[in-house]
N, CA, C and O of each residue as an XYZ file, in Angstrom:
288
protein
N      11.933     29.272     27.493
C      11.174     28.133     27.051
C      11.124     28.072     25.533
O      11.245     26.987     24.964
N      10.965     29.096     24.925
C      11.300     29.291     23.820
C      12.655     28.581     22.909
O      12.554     28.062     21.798
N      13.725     28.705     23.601
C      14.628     28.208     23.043
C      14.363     26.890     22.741
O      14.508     26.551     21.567
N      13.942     25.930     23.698
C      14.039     24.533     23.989
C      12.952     24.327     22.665
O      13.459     23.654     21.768
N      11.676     24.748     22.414
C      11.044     24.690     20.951
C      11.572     24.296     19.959
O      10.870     23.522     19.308
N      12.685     24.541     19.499
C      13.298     24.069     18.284
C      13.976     23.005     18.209
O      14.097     22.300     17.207
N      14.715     22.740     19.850
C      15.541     21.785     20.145
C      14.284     20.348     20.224
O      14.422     19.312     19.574
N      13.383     20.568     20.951
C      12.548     19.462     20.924
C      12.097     18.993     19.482
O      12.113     17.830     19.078
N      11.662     20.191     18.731
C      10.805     19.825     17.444
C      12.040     19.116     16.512
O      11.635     18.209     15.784
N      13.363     19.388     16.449
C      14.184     18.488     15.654
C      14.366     17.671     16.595
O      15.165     17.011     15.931
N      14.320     16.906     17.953
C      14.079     15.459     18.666
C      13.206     14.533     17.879
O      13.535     13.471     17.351
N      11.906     15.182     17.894
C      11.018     14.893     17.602
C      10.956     14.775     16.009
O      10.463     13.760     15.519
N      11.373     15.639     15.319
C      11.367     15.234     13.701
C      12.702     13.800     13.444
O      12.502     12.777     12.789
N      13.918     14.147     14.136
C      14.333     12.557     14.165
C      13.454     11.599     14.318
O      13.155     10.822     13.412
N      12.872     11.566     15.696
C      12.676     10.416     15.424
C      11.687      9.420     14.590
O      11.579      8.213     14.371
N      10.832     11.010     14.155
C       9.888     10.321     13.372
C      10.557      9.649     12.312
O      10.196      8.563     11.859
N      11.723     10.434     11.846
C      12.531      9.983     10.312
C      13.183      8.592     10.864
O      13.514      7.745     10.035
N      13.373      8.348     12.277
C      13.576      6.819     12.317
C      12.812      5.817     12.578
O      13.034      4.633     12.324
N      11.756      6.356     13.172
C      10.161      5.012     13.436
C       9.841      4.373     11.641
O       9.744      3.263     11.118
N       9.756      5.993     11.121
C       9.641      5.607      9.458
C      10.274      4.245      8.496
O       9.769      3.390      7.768
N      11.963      4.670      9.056
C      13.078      3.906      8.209
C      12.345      2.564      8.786
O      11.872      1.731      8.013
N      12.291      2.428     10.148
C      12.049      0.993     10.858
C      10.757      0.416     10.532
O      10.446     -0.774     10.568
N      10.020      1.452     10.199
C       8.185      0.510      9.675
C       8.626      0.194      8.146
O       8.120     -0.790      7.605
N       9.625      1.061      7.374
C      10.010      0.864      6.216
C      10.405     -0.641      5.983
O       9.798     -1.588      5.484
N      11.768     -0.482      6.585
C      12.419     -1.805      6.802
C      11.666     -3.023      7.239
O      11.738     -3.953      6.435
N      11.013     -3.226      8.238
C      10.212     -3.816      8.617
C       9.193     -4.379      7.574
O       8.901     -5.574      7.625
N       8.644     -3.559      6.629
C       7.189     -3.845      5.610
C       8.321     -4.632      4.753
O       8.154     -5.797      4.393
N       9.450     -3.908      4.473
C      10.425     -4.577      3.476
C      10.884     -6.228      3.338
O      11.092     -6.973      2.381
N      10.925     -6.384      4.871
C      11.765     -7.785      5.167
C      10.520     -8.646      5.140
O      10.651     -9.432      4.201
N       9.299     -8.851      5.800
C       8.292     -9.595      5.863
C       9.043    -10.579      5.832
O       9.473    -10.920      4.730
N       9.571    -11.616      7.476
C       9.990    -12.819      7.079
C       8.996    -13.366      7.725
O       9.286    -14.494      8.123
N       7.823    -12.983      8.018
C       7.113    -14.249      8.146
C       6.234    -14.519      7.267
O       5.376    -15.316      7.646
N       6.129    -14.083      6.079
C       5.518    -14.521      4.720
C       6.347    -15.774      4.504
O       5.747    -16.836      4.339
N       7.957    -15.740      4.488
C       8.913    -16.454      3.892
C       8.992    -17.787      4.785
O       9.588    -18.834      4.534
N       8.262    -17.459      5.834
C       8.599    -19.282      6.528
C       7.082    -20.327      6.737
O       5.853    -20.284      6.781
N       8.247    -21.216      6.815
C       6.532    -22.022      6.176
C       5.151    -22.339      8.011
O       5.368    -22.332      9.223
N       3.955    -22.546      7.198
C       3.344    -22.806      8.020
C       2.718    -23.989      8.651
O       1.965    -24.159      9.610
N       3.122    -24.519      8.037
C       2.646    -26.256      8.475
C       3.737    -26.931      8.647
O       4.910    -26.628      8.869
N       3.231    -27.779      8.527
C       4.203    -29.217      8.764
C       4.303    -30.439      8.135
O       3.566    -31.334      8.549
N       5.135    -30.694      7.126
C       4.606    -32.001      5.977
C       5.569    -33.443      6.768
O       6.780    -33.361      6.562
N       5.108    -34.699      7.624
C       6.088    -35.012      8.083
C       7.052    -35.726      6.980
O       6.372    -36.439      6.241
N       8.196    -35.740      6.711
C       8.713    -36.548      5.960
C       9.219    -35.861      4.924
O      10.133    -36.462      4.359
N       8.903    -34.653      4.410
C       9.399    -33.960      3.621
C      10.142    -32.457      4.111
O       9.821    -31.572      4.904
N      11.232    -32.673      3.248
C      12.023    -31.494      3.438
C      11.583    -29.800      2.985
O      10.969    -29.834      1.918
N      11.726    -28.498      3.469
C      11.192    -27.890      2.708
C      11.949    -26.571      2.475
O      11.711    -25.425      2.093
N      13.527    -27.709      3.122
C      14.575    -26.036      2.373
C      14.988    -26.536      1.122
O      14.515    -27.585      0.683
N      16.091    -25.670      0.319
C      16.615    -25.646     -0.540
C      16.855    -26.502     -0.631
O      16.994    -27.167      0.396
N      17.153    -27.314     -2.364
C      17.798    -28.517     -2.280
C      19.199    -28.742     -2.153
O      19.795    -27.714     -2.477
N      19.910    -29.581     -1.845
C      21.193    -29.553     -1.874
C      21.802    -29.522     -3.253
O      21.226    -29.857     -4.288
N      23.158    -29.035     -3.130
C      24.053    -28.972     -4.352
C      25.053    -30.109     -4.811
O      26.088    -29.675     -4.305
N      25.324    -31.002     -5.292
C      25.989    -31.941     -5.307
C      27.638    -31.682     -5.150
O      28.101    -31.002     -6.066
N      28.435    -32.047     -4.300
C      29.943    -31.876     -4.651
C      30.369    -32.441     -5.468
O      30.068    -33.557     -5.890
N      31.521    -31.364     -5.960
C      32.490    -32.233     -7.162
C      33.156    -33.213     -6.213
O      32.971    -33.183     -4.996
N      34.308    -34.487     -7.125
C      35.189    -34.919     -6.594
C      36.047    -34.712     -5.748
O      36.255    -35.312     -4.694
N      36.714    -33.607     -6.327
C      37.850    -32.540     -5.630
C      37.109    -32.845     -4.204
O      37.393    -33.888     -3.614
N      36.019    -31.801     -3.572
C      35.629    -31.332     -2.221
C      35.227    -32.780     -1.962
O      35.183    -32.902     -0.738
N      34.913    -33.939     -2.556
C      34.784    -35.093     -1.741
C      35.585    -35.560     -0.647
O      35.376    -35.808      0.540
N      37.358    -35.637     -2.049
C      38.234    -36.125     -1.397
C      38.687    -35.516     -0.108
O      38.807    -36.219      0.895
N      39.018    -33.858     -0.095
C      38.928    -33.396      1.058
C      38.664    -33.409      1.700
O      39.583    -33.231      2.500
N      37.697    -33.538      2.199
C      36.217    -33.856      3.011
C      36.824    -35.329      3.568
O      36.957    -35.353      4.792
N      37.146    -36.352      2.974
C      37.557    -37.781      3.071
C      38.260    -37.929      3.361
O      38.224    -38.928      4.079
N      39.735    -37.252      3.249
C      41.125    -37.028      4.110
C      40.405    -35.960      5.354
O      40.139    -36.831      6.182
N      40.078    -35.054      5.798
C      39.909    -34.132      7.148
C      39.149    -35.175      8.121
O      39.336    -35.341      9.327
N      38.268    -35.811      7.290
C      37.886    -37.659      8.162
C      38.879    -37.977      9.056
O      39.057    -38.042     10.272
N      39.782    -38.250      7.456
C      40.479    -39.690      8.408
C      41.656    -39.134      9.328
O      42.228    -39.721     10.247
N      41.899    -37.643      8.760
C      42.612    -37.083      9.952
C      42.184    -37.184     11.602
O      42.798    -37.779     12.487
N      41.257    -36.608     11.684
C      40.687    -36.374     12.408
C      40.257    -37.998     13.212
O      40.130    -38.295     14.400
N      40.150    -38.639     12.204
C      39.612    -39.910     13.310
C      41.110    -40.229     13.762
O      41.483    -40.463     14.911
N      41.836    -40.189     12.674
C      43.282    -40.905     13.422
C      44.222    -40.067     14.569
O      45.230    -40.587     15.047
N      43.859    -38.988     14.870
C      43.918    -38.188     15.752
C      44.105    -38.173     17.139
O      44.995    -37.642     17.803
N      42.832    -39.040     17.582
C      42.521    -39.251     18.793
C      41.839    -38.304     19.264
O      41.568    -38.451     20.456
N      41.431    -37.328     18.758
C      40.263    -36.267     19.234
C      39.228    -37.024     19.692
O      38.207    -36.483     20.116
């Protein structure tokens, strides 16, 4: 019985060293601080958008008309 003593107590010291990492991680991420709690109707409340250059317009404007002329 003896033997098994040491084998359990490093079981047991894992896993404490991983409940730890995970309450760690866990206190770390807090995403529910980060999301919102209400509701504004009519307003947006992610990031704002980024405007495209020309360039990614046109692209964007030809994969269109591909695609519509396609028949997909």
């Amino acid at each position: 019985m003896t033997g098994l003593s040491p084998a359990v107590a490093k079981l047991v010291g894992i896993a404490l060293v991983v409940l730890g990492a995970l309450a760690i991680y866990g206190v770390w991420q807090k995403p529910e601080q980060t999301r919102p709690l209400s509701y504004d109707k009519g307003v947006y409340g992610g990031q704002a958008d980024q405007a495209l250059d020309d360039g990614t317009v046109e692209l964007l404007r030809q994969r269109a008309s591909r695609y519509r002329n396609s028949g997909l």
